[in-house]
Short mmCIF file of N, CA and C in Angstrom, two decimals:
data_model
loop_
_atom_site.label_atom_id
_atom_site.label_comp_id
_atom_site.label_asym_id
_atom_site.label_seq_id
_atom_site.Cartn_x
_atom_site.Cartn_y
_atom_site.Cartn_z
N ALA D 1 51.32 110.55 108.31
CA ALA D 1 50.39 109.86 107.25
C ALA D 1 48.96 110.43 107.61
N ASN D 2 48.68 110.40 106.24
CA ASN D 2 47.16 111.00 105.84
C ASN D 2 46.28 109.67 105.94
N PRO D 3 45.15 109.76 106.64
CA PRO D 3 44.40 108.61 106.99
C PRO D 3 43.57 108.31 105.67
N GLN D 4 43.45 109.40 104.72
CA GLN D 4 42.53 109.33 103.67
C GLN D 4 43.41 108.87 102.40
N LYS D 5 44.70 108.54 102.49
CA LYS D 5 45.62 108.00 101.44
C LYS D 5 46.21 106.89 102.14
N THR D 6 46.18 105.86 101.02
CA THR D 6 46.82 104.58 101.40
C THR D 6 48.36 104.37 100.31
N LEU D 7 49.13 103.99 100.67
CA LEU D 7 50.21 103.69 99.62
C LEU D 7 49.94 102.58 98.95
N SER D 8 50.38 102.85 97.81
CA SER D 8 49.81 101.69 96.58
C SER D 8 50.89 100.55 96.75
N LEU D 9 50.46 99.41 96.62
CA LEU D 9 51.21 98.12 96.76
C LEU D 9 52.30 98.16 95.90
N GLN D 10 52.59 98.91 94.70
CA GLN D 10 53.69 99.06 93.88
C GLN D 10 54.83 99.82 94.73
N ILE D 11 54.41 100.72 95.68
CA ILE D 11 55.28 101.57 96.42
C ILE D 11 56.03 100.86 97.40
N ASP D 12 57.54 100.92 97.56
CA ASP D 12 58.14 100.22 98.56
C ASP D 12 58.17 101.17 99.80
N ALA D 13 57.43 100.65 100.86
CA ALA D 13 56.95 101.20 102.02
C ALA D 13 58.45 101.85 102.81
N THR D 14 59.24 100.80 102.76
CA THR D 14 60.69 101.04 103.60
C THR D 14 61.37 102.33 102.90
N ASN D 15 61.47 102.29 101.66
CA ASN D 15 62.26 103.33 100.90
C ASN D 15 61.41 104.53 100.98
N GLU D 16 60.14 104.62 100.91
CA GLU D 16 59.24 105.96 100.97
C GLU D 16 59.27 106.59 102.33
N VAL D 17 59.06 105.81 103.41
CA VAL D 17 59.38 106.04 104.99
C VAL D 17 60.71 106.67 104.96
N LEU D 18 61.69 105.95 104.82
CA LEU D 18 63.23 106.46 105.00
C LEU D 18 63.34 107.79 104.39
N LEU D 19 62.93 107.88 102.93
CA LEU D 19 63.06 109.38 102.36
C LEU D 19 62.46 110.12 103.10
N TRP D 20 61.14 110.13 103.60
CA TRP D 20 60.14 111.07 104.40
C TRP D 20 61.08 111.60 105.62
N THR D 21 61.60 110.53 106.33
CA THR D 21 62.09 110.64 107.52
C THR D 21 63.57 111.30 107.32
N GLU D 22 64.23 110.93 106.31
CA GLU D 22 65.38 112.14 106.01
C GLU D 22 65.29 113.51 105.60
N GLN D 23 64.13 113.75 104.71
CA GLN D 23 63.49 114.92 104.74
C GLN D 23 63.05 115.85 106.15
N LYS D 24 62.49 115.06 106.99
CA LYS D 24 61.83 115.79 108.32
C LYS D 24 63.02 116.07 108.87
N LEU D 25 64.10 114.87 109.21
CA LEU D 25 65.21 115.27 110.06
C LEU D 25 65.81 116.55 109.55
N ASN D 26 66.09 116.65 108.35
CA ASN D 26 66.83 117.64 107.69
C ASN D 26 66.03 118.95 107.75
N GLN D 27 64.72 119.07 107.90
CA GLN D 27 64.09 120.36 108.30
C GLN D 27 64.05 120.61 109.56
N MET D 28 63.94 119.82 110.56
CA MET D 28 64.18 119.99 112.03
C MET D 28 65.64 120.38 112.23
N GLU D 29 66.76 119.99 111.50
CA GLU D 29 67.90 120.40 111.86
C GLU D 29 67.99 121.97 111.34
N LYS D 30 67.74 122.25 110.38
CA LYS D 30 67.38 123.60 109.80
C LYS D 30 66.76 124.52 110.86
N LEU D 31 65.88 124.03 111.43
CA LEU D 31 64.96 124.70 112.57
C LEU D 31 65.52 124.88 113.89
N LYS D 32 66.69 123.99 113.87
CA LYS D 32 67.56 124.18 115.14
C LYS D 32 66.78 123.15 116.18
N VAL D 33 65.82 122.44 116.00
CA VAL D 33 65.32 121.26 116.57
C VAL D 33 66.32 120.38 117.17
N PRO D 34 66.40 120.34 118.63
CA PRO D 34 67.63 119.37 119.10
C PRO D 34 67.06 117.90 118.63
N LEU D 35 67.75 117.43 117.98
CA LEU D 35 67.43 116.04 117.29
C LEU D 35 67.22 114.80 118.28
N ASN D 36 68.28 115.26 119.75
CA ASN D 36 68.37 114.11 120.67
C ASN D 36 66.68 114.31 121.28
N LYS D 37 65.91 115.00 120.74
CA LYS D 37 64.69 114.98 121.57
C LYS D 37 63.60 114.22 120.47
N VAL D 38 64.08 113.95 119.34
CA VAL D 38 63.42 113.01 118.38
C VAL D 38 63.42 111.47 118.36
N ILE D 39 62.06 111.13 118.34
CA ILE D 39 61.68 109.70 118.32
C ILE D 39 61.25 109.47 116.80
N LEU D 40 62.00 108.46 116.14
CA LEU D 40 61.19 107.97 115.05
C LEU D 40 60.13 107.00 115.13
N ASP D 41 59.01 107.20 114.19
CA ASP D 41 58.02 106.30 114.40
C ASP D 41 57.53 106.06 112.96
N PRO D 42 58.01 104.67 112.05
CA PRO D 42 57.53 104.83 110.92
C PRO D 42 56.24 104.50 111.04
N GLY D 43 55.21 104.77 111.89
CA GLY D 43 53.71 104.69 111.32
C GLY D 43 52.99 103.31 111.00
N ILE D 44 53.66 102.15 111.56
CA ILE D 44 52.91 101.02 111.27
C ILE D 44 51.50 101.04 111.17
N GLY D 45 50.89 100.79 109.93
CA GLY D 45 49.47 100.62 109.92
C GLY D 45 48.91 101.97 109.20
N PHE D 46 49.45 103.17 109.65
CA PHE D 46 48.98 104.53 109.09
C PHE D 46 49.31 104.76 107.84
N GLY D 47 48.19 104.82 106.95
CA GLY D 47 48.09 104.86 105.51
C GLY D 47 48.93 104.04 104.64
N LYS D 48 49.00 102.54 105.03
CA LYS D 48 49.56 101.77 104.77
C LYS D 48 48.78 100.32 104.78
N MET D 49 49.03 99.67 103.69
CA MET D 49 48.59 98.21 103.43
C MET D 49 49.25 97.25 104.34
N ALA D 50 48.67 96.13 104.81
CA ALA D 50 49.19 95.15 105.72
C ALA D 50 50.57 94.74 105.29
N LEU D 51 50.78 94.41 104.08
CA LEU D 51 52.21 94.08 103.57
C LEU D 51 53.13 95.52 103.89
N HIS D 52 52.77 96.41 103.63
CA HIS D 52 53.61 97.67 103.98
C HIS D 52 54.12 97.56 105.47
N SER D 53 52.90 97.39 106.36
CA SER D 53 53.52 97.56 107.67
C SER D 53 54.22 96.13 107.98
N PHE D 54 54.24 95.06 107.52
CA PHE D 54 55.29 93.78 107.71
C PHE D 54 56.41 94.22 107.04
N GLN D 55 56.46 94.80 105.42
CA GLN D 55 57.61 95.17 105.01
C GLN D 55 58.48 96.04 106.10
N LEU D 56 57.87 97.06 106.64
CA LEU D 56 58.75 98.41 107.64
C LEU D 56 59.27 97.34 108.61
N LEU D 57 58.29 96.34 109.20
CA LEU D 57 59.28 95.37 110.20
C LEU D 57 60.29 94.77 109.99
N GLN D 58 60.21 94.17 108.83
CA GLN D 58 61.07 93.30 108.24
C GLN D 58 62.84 94.02 108.16
N ASN D 59 62.46 95.63 107.78
CA ASN D 59 63.61 96.35 107.51
C ASN D 59 63.82 97.53 108.52
N ILE D 60 63.19 96.97 109.61
CA ILE D 60 63.54 98.25 110.59
C ILE D 60 64.79 98.39 110.98
N GLU D 61 65.44 97.62 110.63
CA GLU D 61 67.25 98.14 111.09
C GLU D 61 67.75 99.13 110.25
N ALA D 62 66.98 99.48 108.97
CA ALA D 62 67.24 100.65 107.99
C ALA D 62 67.24 101.86 108.75
N PHE D 63 66.26 101.95 109.54
CA PHE D 63 65.94 103.44 110.66
C PHE D 63 67.28 103.44 111.63
N LEU D 64 68.02 102.54 111.58
CA LEU D 64 68.98 102.88 112.67
C LEU D 64 70.13 103.74 112.27
N LYS D 65 70.20 104.06 110.65
CA LYS D 65 71.13 104.82 110.01
C LYS D 65 71.23 106.20 110.84
N PHE D 66 69.78 106.65 111.15
CA PHE D 66 69.54 108.19 111.57
C PHE D 66 69.94 108.44 112.90
N ASN D 67 70.39 107.31 113.63
CA ASN D 67 70.94 107.44 115.10
C ASN D 67 69.88 108.17 115.84
N GLN D 68 68.63 108.04 115.46
CA GLN D 68 67.50 108.41 116.83
C GLN D 68 66.69 107.20 117.24
N LYS D 69 66.26 107.49 118.37
CA LYS D 69 65.26 106.36 119.10
C LYS D 69 64.44 106.05 118.03
N ILE D 70 64.06 104.85 118.14
CA ILE D 70 62.80 104.24 117.19
C ILE D 70 61.79 103.68 118.01
N LEU D 71 60.71 104.06 117.86
CA LEU D 71 59.37 103.58 118.71
C LEU D 71 58.55 102.80 117.53
N ILE D 72 58.12 101.75 117.94
CA ILE D 72 57.21 101.02 116.92
C ILE D 72 55.54 100.78 118.02
N GLY D 73 54.66 101.14 117.14
CA GLY D 73 53.32 101.05 118.13
C GLY D 73 52.80 99.86 117.06
N HIS D 74 52.93 98.69 117.16
CA HIS D 74 52.46 97.50 116.44
C HIS D 74 50.97 96.66 116.99
N SER D 75 51.13 97.15 118.52
CA SER D 75 50.11 96.27 119.13
C SER D 75 48.78 95.92 118.74
N ARG D 76 48.30 94.82 118.49
CA ARG D 76 47.01 94.28 117.93
C ARG D 76 46.69 95.02 116.91
N LYS D 77 47.40 95.56 115.79
CA LYS D 77 47.07 96.10 114.46
C LYS D 77 46.60 95.08 113.70
N SER D 78 45.89 95.49 112.72
CA SER D 78 45.09 94.79 111.71
C SER D 78 45.93 94.02 110.85
N PHE D 79 47.07 94.50 110.48
CA PHE D 79 48.10 93.65 109.88
C PHE D 79 48.47 92.38 110.16
N MET D 80 48.13 92.08 111.67
CA MET D 80 48.64 90.72 111.99
C MET D 80 47.28 89.75 111.65
N ASN D 81 46.24 90.23 110.77
CA ASN D 81 45.35 89.34 110.29
C ASN D 81 46.12 88.28 109.25
N MET D 82 47.39 88.82 108.72
CA MET D 82 48.33 88.10 107.78
C MET D 82 48.76 86.69 108.47
N PHE D 83 48.54 86.79 109.97
CA PHE D 83 48.93 85.49 110.38
C PHE D 83 47.79 84.60 111.31
N ALA D 84 46.97 85.43 111.67
CA ALA D 84 45.86 84.66 112.21
C ALA D 84 44.36 85.71 112.48
N LYS D 85 43.59 85.23 111.76
CA LYS D 85 42.21 86.27 111.64
C LYS D 85 41.71 86.10 112.87
N LYS D 86 42.00 87.14 113.90
CA LYS D 86 41.45 87.36 115.43
C LYS D 86 41.06 88.61 115.65
N ASP D 87 39.89 88.52 116.31
CA ASP D 87 39.58 89.90 116.94
C ASP D 87 40.75 90.70 117.73
N PHE D 88 40.74 92.11 117.35
CA PHE D 88 42.12 92.73 117.99
C PHE D 88 42.43 92.57 119.17
N SER D 89 41.46 92.27 120.14
CA SER D 89 41.93 92.03 121.36
C SER D 89 42.28 90.79 121.77
N LEU D 90 42.37 89.74 120.72
CA LEU D 90 42.99 88.59 120.64
C LEU D 90 44.30 88.30 120.10
N ARG D 91 44.61 89.70 119.69
CA ARG D 91 46.11 89.70 118.96
C ARG D 91 47.33 89.64 119.69
N ASP D 92 47.28 89.46 121.17
CA ASP D 92 48.56 89.70 122.08
C ASP D 92 49.51 88.64 121.56
N PRO D 93 49.34 87.30 121.46
CA PRO D 93 50.35 86.59 120.88
C PRO D 93 51.27 86.83 119.75
N GLU D 94 50.31 87.37 118.81
CA GLU D 94 51.06 88.19 117.59
C GLU D 94 51.94 89.14 117.84
N THR D 95 51.36 90.09 118.92
CA THR D 95 52.14 91.49 119.26
C THR D 95 53.15 90.94 119.98
N LEU D 96 53.41 89.93 120.81
CA LEU D 96 54.40 89.64 121.64
C LEU D 96 55.36 89.02 120.92
N GLY D 97 55.18 88.17 119.67
CA GLY D 97 56.22 87.60 119.03
C GLY D 97 56.64 88.75 118.27
N ILE D 98 55.89 89.67 117.72
CA ILE D 98 56.85 90.79 116.80
C ILE D 98 57.64 91.70 117.94
N SER D 99 56.94 91.84 119.21
CA SER D 99 57.81 92.67 120.20
C SER D 99 59.18 92.02 120.34
N LEU D 100 59.38 90.58 120.61
CA LEU D 100 60.59 90.29 121.10
C LEU D 100 61.35 90.28 119.25
N TYR D 101 61.03 90.19 118.43
CA TYR D 101 61.67 90.31 117.21
C TYR D 101 62.15 92.06 117.13
N LEU D 102 61.51 92.90 117.61
CA LEU D 102 61.55 94.18 117.53
C LEU D 102 62.91 94.58 118.54
N ILE D 103 62.79 94.05 119.55
CA ILE D 103 63.61 94.29 120.49
C ILE D 103 65.04 93.61 120.31
N ASN D 104 64.99 92.50 119.66
CA ASN D 104 66.18 91.91 118.86
C ASN D 104 66.87 92.81 118.07
N LYS D 105 66.11 93.54 117.25
CA LYS D 105 66.35 94.41 116.35
C LYS D 105 66.79 95.65 117.07
N LYS D 106 67.09 96.10 118.11
CA LYS D 106 67.59 97.25 118.71
C LYS D 106 66.30 98.34 118.67
N VAL D 107 65.21 98.16 118.46
CA VAL D 107 64.05 99.02 118.50
C VAL D 107 64.08 99.50 119.98
N ASP D 108 63.96 100.96 120.39
CA ASP D 108 64.12 101.50 121.67
C ASP D 108 62.89 101.39 122.50
N ILE D 109 61.67 101.81 121.57
CA ILE D 109 60.28 101.68 122.40
C ILE D 109 59.29 100.90 121.75
N ILE D 110 58.55 100.26 122.14
CA ILE D 110 57.32 99.40 121.60
C ILE D 110 56.15 99.85 122.66
N ARG D 111 55.26 100.31 121.93
CA ARG D 111 53.94 100.54 122.38
C ARG D 111 52.94 99.40 122.34
N VAL D 112 52.41 98.72 123.56
CA VAL D 112 51.96 97.84 123.40
C VAL D 112 50.23 97.97 124.45
N HIS D 113 49.58 96.89 124.27
CA HIS D 113 48.19 97.09 125.01
C HIS D 113 48.45 96.43 126.23
N ASP D 114 49.15 95.16 126.12
CA ASP D 114 49.22 94.57 127.51
C ASP D 114 50.80 94.42 127.97
N ALA D 115 51.10 95.73 128.81
CA ALA D 115 52.47 95.90 129.42
C ALA D 115 52.80 94.94 130.24
N VAL D 116 52.04 94.24 131.06
CA VAL D 116 52.38 93.42 131.92
C VAL D 116 52.76 91.91 131.14
N LEU D 117 52.10 91.43 130.09
CA LEU D 117 52.69 90.35 129.47
C LEU D 117 53.72 90.46 129.07
N HIS D 118 54.10 91.63 128.16
CA HIS D 118 55.24 91.95 127.60
C HIS D 118 56.48 91.95 128.68
N LYS D 119 56.25 92.55 129.92
CA LYS D 119 57.20 92.58 130.99
C LYS D 119 57.70 91.26 131.20
N ARG D 120 57.02 90.34 131.45
CA ARG D 120 57.05 88.99 131.88
C ARG D 120 57.74 88.07 130.97
N ALA D 121 57.25 88.34 129.60
CA ALA D 121 57.94 87.78 128.38
C ALA D 121 59.28 88.08 128.42
N LEU D 122 59.51 89.54 128.22
CA LEU D 122 60.83 90.11 128.12
C LEU D 122 61.80 89.70 129.27
N LEU D 123 61.46 89.41 130.57
CA LEU D 123 62.14 88.97 131.52
C LEU D 123 62.77 87.42 131.25
N ALA D 124 61.98 86.62 130.86
CA ALA D 124 62.06 85.40 130.33
C ALA D 124 62.98 85.44 129.34
N TYR D 125 62.77 86.38 128.33
CA TYR D 125 63.77 86.26 127.23
C TYR D 125 65.09 86.69 127.79
N GLN D 126 65.19 87.73 128.46
CA GLN D 126 66.34 88.13 128.73
C GLN D 126 67.22 87.02 129.86
N HIS D 127 66.86 86.21 130.40
CA HIS D 127 67.26 85.15 131.06
C HIS D 127 67.84 83.95 130.56
N CYS D 128 67.40 83.95 129.34
CA CYS D 128 67.72 82.85 128.18
C CYS D 128 69.08 83.35 127.57
N LEU D 129 69.24 84.57 127.59
CA LEU D 129 70.47 85.24 126.56
C LEU D 129 71.84 85.07 127.32
#
């Protein structure tokens, strides 16, 4: 992502990132990069408007087709202002809600600020399954 460029609202962020990912994986394969060492990160918030980040989260399952581990760094991001206009340090409830959604969607790695809160919530969630 280029921090000086932001996707236009007319661009479908999911398709854009899927195409980019496919191109990069093909390049890596040609360069003999071991793909089992690659982790996909669609770049929530980077070069994207809030609606783009939300769209990527809603369509995260589309990235499963690459058979790579998926990492999402969504914790306390500004796109969460769509739900509640709070200072970034007060966005843990929104982060936790999205984290549980992502775990349910088979995302492998979530990057969060409050790991203890997430561990406790995940343990409670898993006991209910």
